[in-house]
C-alpha angles and dihedrals in degrees: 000000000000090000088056091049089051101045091046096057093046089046078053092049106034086066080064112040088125094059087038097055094048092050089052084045095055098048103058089047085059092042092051101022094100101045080051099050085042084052092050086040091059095049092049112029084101093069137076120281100251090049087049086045103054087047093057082047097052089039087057115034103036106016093051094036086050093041089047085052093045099044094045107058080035083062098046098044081058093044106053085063112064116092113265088231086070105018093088084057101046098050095046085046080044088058096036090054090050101043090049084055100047088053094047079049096048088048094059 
């Protein structure tokens, strides 16, 4: 009974590991994005506004965007192989984590 539940919901997911694996991707750039552009500010507030601003711009546009196109196909690749029997499981303890890490983060 609990083996066909669970391979039912990784059968379900496993139809959508690509929209899966960019949810996950994009949550942990939200959750980290803004240690990251603290980090860039850091490293350019000595230099003159349009040169801060065009990195914000790069960091933004084109770093998250390339990060976002890396770390998804990396998280599907994972993914795809973990057994059915255990992938439902993994991806909703992947979410919970997260999300357990974005509200401590929200609380500091």
């Amino acid at each position: 009974m609990l083996n066909d539940v669970l391979i039912t919901l990784g059968s379900w997911m496993r139809g959508h590991l690509p929209y899966i694996s960019m949810m996950i991707s994009a949550t942990v750039l939200v959750i980290w994005g803004s240690d990251i552009n603290r980090i860039v500010r850091n490293q350019v507030i000595q230099y003159h506004f349009i040169i801060r601003t065009t990195a914000f711009v790069l960091l933004c546009a084109f770093g998250y965007g390339l990060l976002l196109n890396w770390m998804a196909p990396f998280i599907h690749l994972q993914l795809s192989q973990v057994s059915t029997r255990y992938l439902g499981v993994l991806v909703i303890g992947i979410m919970v984590v997260l999300g357990m890490i974005a509200e401590r983060k929200r609380g500091c």
